C-alpha cells in the first residue's frame, strides 16, 4: 500500500493558514442603532489580479481538504486502496459542486431568473452570484459513487465510513462561509436590538459572531446603524454545531460499540442531518419553495424527511436481512 500522505503537520498547516487569513481580513466597524460597538468581517478575504477571493470559497476548500485527509486516514486503517479514494475524490468533488448548483437552479428556476436567462446557470455562478444546495451535492455524489463502484469494485461499505463523516466535516467548516457572507441566516431574533443581542450573548457566543449576525435584508452594505439591521438567528452555527455533534457520535460509537457495522455511518448521516436540517430550515429566510397542490413547502424540509425515512428503513432492512454484518472494529483488527 502507498504510504498515506496524511500527517498532523498538514492539518495544522491548513488550520493555521485559515486563522492567519481570519486575523488579517478587512473589518467594517461602527455602532448599531442602540450604540453597541460593532465589527463586521468583510466577505472578501483578499484580491488576486482583480479577482475577489471570498471567505466562502476558503471555508468550502478548507472543509473539502480536511474531509480528504480524513478519508486517507480511514483508508490506511481499513485497507481501502488509496488510489481508488483519490481518483474518486477528485471527480466526486466536481460532481458534487455541479449537483449542488443544478439542484439549486432547478428549485429557483423562476424566482432566480434562470427561466428567462438559462445561461445564468453558468455565468451567474462564475460572476459571483452563488447558488448552491447541499442536498444536490449529496444526491449527485451518491449516484456517482454507485457507478464508480461498479467500475472499481472496491468495498462500498468502507467508502461509506469515509464519505458520510467527510460530508459532515465539509459542512462543519463550509457553513462558516455563510457566516462571512451574512447569508443563509434565520429571521430576526427580535425587533428589539437589545433583546436580539441579549439572546445571542446567552448562547455564550463571542462578539465577532454576534456582530456578524447584525444583518440587513435590504443590502449587504447597508450602514451598520441602519434601522433595517436586526440580529438574526445564526443558523449557520446551529447546523455546523449539529454536524459536529453527529460526527462525534459516529467516531465514538464505532470505536467502542461492537455492533456498529461498516457502512452504518451513511444511514446515520441521512437521519441525523435530516432531523437537524428540518429544524434549521424552519428558521431560515432564504429557503427554496416547493408548491404542491397550492401548499407551499420548503424543499430542504421535504428532502430531509425523505432522507430520514430512507435512512431508518434501510437500517432496519439491513439488520433484518443481515446485509454485510461486518463490525467496524473487526475491520480495523483485520487490517492491523
Tab-separated table of C-alpha atoms in Angstrom:
chain	number	residue	atom	x	y	z
A	1	UNK	CA	0.000	0.000	0.000
A	2	UNK	CA	1.191	3.502	-0.815
A	3	UNK	CA	2.175	5.363	2.316
A	4	UNK	CA	-0.518	7.815	3.314
A	5	UNK	CA	0.459	11.493	2.943
A	6	UNK	CA	-1.758	12.292	5.899
A	7	UNK	CA	0.030	13.715	8.922
A	8	UNK	CA	-0.667	16.111	11.713
A	9	UNK	CA	1.606	18.780	10.239
A	10	UNK	CA	-0.626	19.061	7.160
A	11	UNK	CA	-3.749	19.508	9.251
A	12	UNK	CA	-2.064	22.073	11.478
A	13	UNK	CA	-0.823	23.942	8.393
A	14	UNK	CA	-4.315	24.184	6.920
A	15	UNK	CA	-5.895	25.359	10.159
A	16	UNK	CA	-3.065	27.827	10.793
A	17	UNK	CA	-3.426	29.298	7.309
A	18	UNK	CA	-7.158	29.672	7.908
A	19	UNK	CA	-6.563	31.525	11.184
A	20	UNK	CA	-3.923	33.771	9.598
A	21	UNK	CA	-6.389	34.770	6.896
A	22	UNK	CA	-9.025	35.371	9.554
A	23	UNK	CA	-6.850	37.706	11.605
A	24	UNK	CA	-5.864	39.688	8.535
A	25	UNK	CA	-9.292	40.193	6.975
A	26	UNK	CA	-10.936	43.563	6.428
A	27	UNK	CA	-13.263	44.887	9.106
A	28	UNK	CA	-16.143	47.357	8.889
A	29	UNK	CA	-16.571	48.953	12.263
A	30	UNK	CA	-19.224	51.220	13.700
A	31	UNK	CA	-22.091	51.187	16.162
A	32	UNK	CA	-25.543	49.687	15.831
A	33	UNK	CA	-28.740	51.681	16.219
A	34	UNK	CA	-28.621	51.396	20.022
A	35	UNK	CA	-24.937	52.217	20.453
A	36	UNK	CA	-23.185	48.821	20.599
A	37	UNK	CA	-19.698	48.784	19.088
A	38	UNK	CA	-19.841	46.538	16.016
A	39	UNK	CA	-17.100	44.952	13.894
A	40	UNK	CA	-18.324	43.194	10.749
A	41	UNK	CA	-15.877	40.996	8.839
A	42	UNK	CA	-15.844	41.686	5.110
A	43	UNK	CA	-16.781	38.686	2.992
A	44	UNK	CA	-13.813	39.342	0.659
A	45	UNK	CA	-10.694	37.753	2.147
A	46	UNK	CA	-8.299	39.218	-0.419
A	47	UNK	CA	-7.981	40.058	-4.105
A	48	UNK	CA	-5.771	38.366	-6.707
A	49	UNK	CA	-5.292	40.059	-10.086
A	50	UNK	CA	-8.505	41.991	-9.608
A	51	UNK	CA	-10.491	38.879	-8.718
A	52	UNK	CA	-12.116	38.748	-5.291
A	53	UNK	CA	-11.344	35.670	-3.214
A	54	UNK	CA	-14.194	35.184	-0.774
A	55	UNK	CA	-14.150	33.670	2.672
A	56	UNK	CA	-16.949	31.424	1.468
A	57	UNK	CA	-14.594	29.774	-1.025
A	58	UNK	CA	-11.833	29.445	1.563
A	59	UNK	CA	-14.205	27.753	4.013
A	60	UNK	CA	-15.502	25.345	1.356
A	61	UNK	CA	-11.995	24.444	0.180
A	62	UNK	CA	-10.777	24.013	3.764
A	63	UNK	CA	-13.702	21.713	4.541
A	64	UNK	CA	-13.045	19.653	1.415
A	65	UNK	CA	-9.329	19.398	2.237
A	66	UNK	CA	-9.996	18.209	5.785
A	67	UNK	CA	-12.522	15.656	4.504
A	68	UNK	CA	-9.904	14.429	2.027
A	69	UNK	CA	-7.236	13.941	4.691
A	70	UNK	CA	-9.767	12.223	6.918
A	71	UNK	CA	-10.622	9.838	4.084
A	72	UNK	CA	-6.970	8.963	3.537
A	73	UNK	CA	-6.593	8.291	7.255
A	74	UNK	CA	-9.519	5.843	7.249
A	75	UNK	CA	-8.308	4.223	4.018
A	76	UNK	CA	-4.994	3.437	5.677
A	77	UNK	CA	-6.679	1.910	8.744
A	78	UNK	CA	-9.202	-0.204	6.808
A	79	UNK	CA	-7.125	-1.418	3.882
A	80	UNK	CA	-9.037	0.637	1.308
A	81	UNK	CA	-6.961	1.350	-1.814
A	82	UNK	CA	-5.833	4.943	-1.640
A	83	UNK	CA	-5.740	5.300	-5.419
A	84	UNK	CA	-9.435	4.410	-5.557
A	85	UNK	CA	-10.182	7.058	-2.947
A	86	UNK	CA	-8.026	9.760	-4.529
A	87	UNK	CA	-9.371	9.232	-8.064
A	88	UNK	CA	-12.940	9.134	-6.829
A	89	UNK	CA	-12.471	12.141	-4.575
A	90	UNK	CA	-11.281	14.404	-7.377
A	91	UNK	CA	-14.187	13.516	-9.653
A	92	UNK	CA	-16.630	13.396	-6.740
A	93	UNK	CA	-15.882	16.978	-5.695
A	94	UNK	CA	-16.546	18.200	-9.228
A	95	UNK	CA	-19.750	16.164	-9.462
A	96	UNK	CA	-20.845	17.428	-6.048
A	97	UNK	CA	-20.399	21.086	-6.999
A	98	UNK	CA	-22.275	20.569	-10.265
A	99	UNK	CA	-25.045	18.747	-8.411
A	100	UNK	CA	-25.310	21.452	-5.761
A	101	UNK	CA	-25.627	24.081	-8.492
A	102	UNK	CA	-28.166	22.237	-10.658
A	103	UNK	CA	-30.307	21.344	-7.645
A	104	UNK	CA	-30.425	24.986	-6.567
A	105	UNK	CA	-31.232	26.183	-10.084
A	106	UNK	CA	-33.993	23.586	-10.504
A	107	UNK	CA	-35.900	24.848	-7.480
A	108	UNK	CA	-35.139	28.525	-8.103
A	109	UNK	CA	-35.880	28.323	-11.832
A	110	UNK	CA	-38.416	31.130	-11.955
A	111	UNK	CA	-37.554	33.114	-8.831
A	112	UNK	CA	-33.861	33.179	-9.726
A	113	UNK	CA	-34.440	34.345	-13.294
A	114	UNK	CA	-32.983	31.206	-14.869
A	115	UNK	CA	-36.111	30.629	-16.957
A	116	UNK	CA	-35.593	33.985	-18.646
A	117	UNK	CA	-31.822	33.604	-18.979
A	118	UNK	CA	-30.687	29.948	-18.799
A	119	UNK	CA	-27.067	30.964	-19.379
A	120	UNK	CA	-27.085	32.373	-15.859
A	121	UNK	CA	-26.836	28.786	-14.664
A	122	UNK	CA	-23.169	29.094	-15.644
A	123	UNK	CA	-22.492	32.825	-15.876
A	124	UNK	CA	-24.262	33.592	-12.602
A	125	UNK	CA	-22.098	31.073	-10.802
A	126	UNK	CA	-18.906	32.408	-12.371
A	127	UNK	CA	-19.918	36.031	-11.773
A	128	UNK	CA	-20.083	35.519	-8.021
A	129	UNK	CA	-23.876	35.333	-7.713
A	130	UNK	CA	-23.593	31.981	-5.964
A	131	UNK	CA	-26.397	29.495	-5.505
A	132	UNK	CA	-25.549	26.014	-4.171
A	133	UNK	CA	-27.572	23.461	-2.201
A	134	UNK	CA	-26.010	20.657	-0.145
A	135	UNK	CA	-28.826	18.202	-0.880
A	136	UNK	CA	-27.933	18.407	-4.571
A	137	UNK	CA	-24.320	17.577	-3.794
A	138	UNK	CA	-25.361	14.579	-1.683
A	139	UNK	CA	-27.688	13.255	-4.391
A	140	UNK	CA	-25.235	13.629	-7.275
A	141	UNK	CA	-22.316	12.198	-5.301
A	142	UNK	CA	-24.455	9.198	-4.303
A	143	UNK	CA	-25.203	8.468	-7.971
A	144	UNK	CA	-21.556	8.953	-8.912
A	145	UNK	CA	-20.378	6.608	-6.143
A	146	UNK	CA	-22.673	3.854	-7.433
A	147	UNK	CA	-21.256	3.973	-10.972
A	148	UNK	CA	-17.716	4.427	-9.682
A	149	UNK	CA	-18.175	1.340	-7.502
A	150	UNK	CA	-19.397	-0.687	-10.485
A	151	UNK	CA	-16.188	0.202	-12.311
A	152	UNK	CA	-13.643	-0.228	-9.494
A	153	UNK	CA	-15.426	-2.836	-7.312
A	154	UNK	CA	-13.995	-1.507	-4.053
A	155	UNK	CA	-15.546	-2.103	-0.617
A	156	UNK	CA	-18.686	0.019	-0.843
A	157	UNK	CA	-19.312	-0.081	2.909
A	158	UNK	CA	-15.858	1.104	3.904
A	159	UNK	CA	-16.234	4.003	1.489
A	160	UNK	CA	-19.391	4.942	3.372
A	161	UNK	CA	-17.330	5.255	6.554
A	162	UNK	CA	-15.214	7.867	4.783
A	163	UNK	CA	-17.962	9.557	2.799
A	164	UNK	CA	-20.575	10.307	5.473
A	165	UNK	CA	-18.171	11.716	8.088
A	166	UNK	CA	-16.409	13.513	5.226
A	167	UNK	CA	-19.632	15.288	4.305
A	168	UNK	CA	-20.082	16.244	7.945
A	169	UNK	CA	-16.563	17.655	8.148
A	170	UNK	CA	-17.120	19.618	4.953
A	171	UNK	CA	-20.380	21.043	6.280
A	172	UNK	CA	-18.964	21.845	9.717
A	173	UNK	CA	-16.322	24.082	8.159
A	174	UNK	CA	-18.152	25.071	4.980
A	175	UNK	CA	-21.137	26.577	6.804
A	176	UNK	CA	-18.820	29.253	8.144
A	177	UNK	CA	-18.718	30.595	4.610
A	178	UNK	CA	-22.349	31.610	5.147
A	179	UNK	CA	-21.214	33.395	8.302
A	180	UNK	CA	-18.776	35.587	6.383
A	181	UNK	CA	-21.309	36.221	3.610
A	182	UNK	CA	-24.037	37.035	6.149
A	183	UNK	CA	-26.354	34.677	4.277
A	184	UNK	CA	-28.384	31.520	4.907
A	185	UNK	CA	-29.338	33.021	8.244
A	186	UNK	CA	-32.574	32.858	10.195
A	187	UNK	CA	-35.076	35.613	10.717
A	188	UNK	CA	-34.756	38.411	13.280
A	189	UNK	CA	-34.458	37.115	16.835
A	190	UNK	CA	-36.419	40.173	17.940
A	191	UNK	CA	-37.365	43.565	16.521
A	192	UNK	CA	-35.515	44.941	19.550
A	193	UNK	CA	-31.739	45.129	19.058
A	194	UNK	CA	-31.244	44.928	22.807
A	195	UNK	CA	-33.249	41.700	23.096
A	196	UNK	CA	-31.678	40.224	19.967
A	197	UNK	CA	-28.130	40.776	21.171
A	198	UNK	CA	-29.002	39.587	24.672
A	199	UNK	CA	-30.269	36.278	23.229
A	200	UNK	CA	-27.003	35.680	21.366
A	201	UNK	CA	-24.982	36.603	24.445
A	202	UNK	CA	-26.925	33.995	26.435
A	203	UNK	CA	-25.625	31.398	23.964
A	204	UNK	CA	-22.127	32.406	25.140
A	205	UNK	CA	-21.120	33.365	21.611
A	206	UNK	CA	-18.038	35.558	21.115
A	207	UNK	CA	-18.564	39.144	19.991
A	208	UNK	CA	-17.262	38.539	16.462
A	209	UNK	CA	-20.097	36.072	15.801
A	210	UNK	CA	-22.730	38.257	17.450
A	211	UNK	CA	-21.586	41.314	15.485
A	212	UNK	CA	-21.711	39.398	12.198
A	213	UNK	CA	-25.329	38.481	12.885
A	214	UNK	CA	-26.362	42.150	12.706
A	215	UNK	CA	-27.789	41.860	9.208
A	216	UNK	CA	-29.943	43.899	6.850
A	217	UNK	CA	-32.024	42.063	4.260
A	218	UNK	CA	-32.143	45.212	2.152
A	219	UNK	CA	-28.423	45.363	1.367
A	220	UNK	CA	-25.213	43.627	2.408
A	221	UNK	CA	-23.512	47.020	2.526
A	222	UNK	CA	-26.249	48.813	4.480
A	223	UNK	CA	-24.910	51.162	7.157
A	224	UNK	CA	-24.172	49.422	10.439
A	225	UNK	CA	-26.513	51.785	12.270
A	226	UNK	CA	-29.262	51.286	9.670
A	227	UNK	CA	-32.736	50.726	11.172
A	228	UNK	CA	-33.140	47.815	8.731
A	229	UNK	CA	-30.466	45.800	10.548
A	230	UNK	CA	-31.506	43.205	13.112
A	231	UNK	CA	-29.735	40.441	14.999
A	232	UNK	CA	-30.577	37.260	13.088
A	233	UNK	CA	-30.573	33.619	14.158
A	234	UNK	CA	-27.098	32.185	13.339
A	235	UNK	CA	-28.476	29.147	11.541
A	236	UNK	CA	-25.064	28.511	10.002
A	237	UNK	CA	-23.779	27.911	13.530
A	238	UNK	CA	-26.738	25.735	14.513
A	239	UNK	CA	-26.119	23.465	11.528
A	240	UNK	CA	-22.346	23.450	11.928
A	241	UNK	CA	-22.643	22.506	15.607
A	242	UNK	CA	-25.298	19.860	14.855
A	243	UNK	CA	-22.992	18.203	12.335
A	244	UNK	CA	-20.100	18.404	14.790
A	245	UNK	CA	-22.127	16.524	17.409
A	246	UNK	CA	-23.148	13.969	14.768
A	247	UNK	CA	-19.528	13.463	13.760
A	248	UNK	CA	-18.533	12.855	17.378
A	249	UNK	CA	-21.331	10.296	17.750
A	250	UNK	CA	-20.067	8.371	14.713
A	251	UNK	CA	-16.425	8.453	15.807
A	252	UNK	CA	-17.165	7.426	19.399
A	253	UNK	CA	-19.805	4.799	18.588
A	254	UNK	CA	-17.807	2.879	16.026
A	255	UNK	CA	-14.740	2.973	18.258
A	256	UNK	CA	-16.429	1.291	21.211
A	257	UNK	CA	-19.623	-0.433	20.009
A	258	UNK	CA	-19.070	-3.905	18.579
A	259	UNK	CA	-22.478	-3.925	16.851
A	260	UNK	CA	-21.634	-0.913	14.747
A	261	UNK	CA	-21.366	-2.291	11.218
A	262	UNK	CA	-19.190	-0.926	8.458
A	263	UNK	CA	-21.318	1.467	6.411
A	264	UNK	CA	-23.710	2.467	9.201
A	265	UNK	CA	-22.295	5.994	9.033
A	266	UNK	CA	-24.203	6.672	5.817
A	267	UNK	CA	-27.556	5.698	7.318
A	268	UNK	CA	-26.828	7.675	10.466
A	269	UNK	CA	-25.923	10.729	8.388
A	270	UNK	CA	-29.183	10.523	6.459
A	271	UNK	CA	-31.223	10.550	9.660
A	272	UNK	CA	-29.091	12.900	11.737
A	273	UNK	CA	-28.619	15.575	9.103
A	274	UNK	CA	-32.240	15.268	8.029
A	275	UNK	CA	-33.502	15.963	11.553
A	276	UNK	CA	-31.174	18.906	12.041
A	277	UNK	CA	-31.927	20.430	8.650
A	278	UNK	CA	-35.688	20.329	9.242
A	279	UNK	CA	-35.218	22.478	12.343
A	280	UNK	CA	-32.690	24.853	10.775
A	281	UNK	CA	-34.758	25.269	7.624
A	282	UNK	CA	-37.761	26.341	9.704
A	283	UNK	CA	-35.732	29.377	10.813
A	284	UNK	CA	-34.124	30.357	7.512
A	285	UNK	CA	-35.408	33.213	5.393
A	286	UNK	CA	-33.855	32.163	2.065
A	287	UNK	CA	-35.471	28.750	1.663
A	288	UNK	CA	-36.302	27.239	-1.727
A	289	UNK	CA	-40.108	26.922	-2.042
A	290	UNK	CA	-41.993	23.912	-3.376
A	291	UNK	CA	-45.658	24.309	-4.278
A	292	UNK	CA	-47.746	21.126	-4.159
A	293	UNK	CA	-51.488	21.431	-4.752
A	294	UNK	CA	-51.387	25.051	-3.674
A	295	UNK	CA	-49.480	24.259	-0.490
A	296	UNK	CA	-46.085	25.943	-0.171
A	297	UNK	CA	-43.468	23.700	1.382
A	298	UNK	CA	-39.752	24.108	1.893
A	299	UNK	CA	-37.739	21.922	-0.462
A	300	UNK	CA	-34.984	21.174	2.050
A	301	UNK	CA	-37.510	20.002	4.640
A	302	UNK	CA	-39.286	17.704	2.184
A	303	UNK	CA	-35.991	16.176	1.052
A	304	UNK	CA	-34.840	15.862	4.665
A	305	UNK	CA	-37.996	13.940	5.594
A	306	UNK	CA	-37.335	11.557	2.702
A	307	UNK	CA	-33.729	11.150	3.869
A	308	UNK	CA	-34.877	10.293	7.392
A	309	UNK	CA	-37.411	7.741	6.172
A	310	UNK	CA	-34.896	6.150	3.801
A	311	UNK	CA	-32.204	6.034	6.484
A	312	UNK	CA	-34.465	4.383	9.065
A	313	UNK	CA	-35.948	1.868	6.601
A	314	UNK	CA	-32.547	0.884	5.205
A	315	UNK	CA	-31.135	0.472	8.715
A	316	UNK	CA	-33.997	-1.832	9.713
A	317	UNK	CA	-33.749	-3.856	6.495
A	318	UNK	CA	-30.014	-4.186	6.896
A	319	UNK	CA	-30.425	-5.580	10.403
A	320	UNK	CA	-33.294	-7.886	9.492
A	321	UNK	CA	-31.577	-9.393	6.437
A	322	UNK	CA	-28.052	-9.040	7.871
A	323	UNK	CA	-26.623	-7.218	4.864
A	324	UNK	CA	-22.827	-7.147	5.213
A	325	UNK	CA	-22.918	-7.612	9.016
A	326	UNK	CA	-19.242	-6.816	9.485
A	327	UNK	CA	-18.234	-4.929	12.612
A	328	UNK	CA	-16.144	-1.811	12.077
A	329	UNK	CA	-13.901	-2.877	14.959
A	330	UNK	CA	-13.323	-6.265	13.306
A	331	UNK	CA	-12.409	-4.489	10.071
A	332	UNK	CA	-9.773	-2.430	11.860
A	333	UNK	CA	-8.415	-5.517	13.613
A	334	UNK	CA	-8.149	-7.417	10.334
A	335	UNK	CA	-6.052	-4.672	8.756
A	336	UNK	CA	-3.529	-4.154	11.554
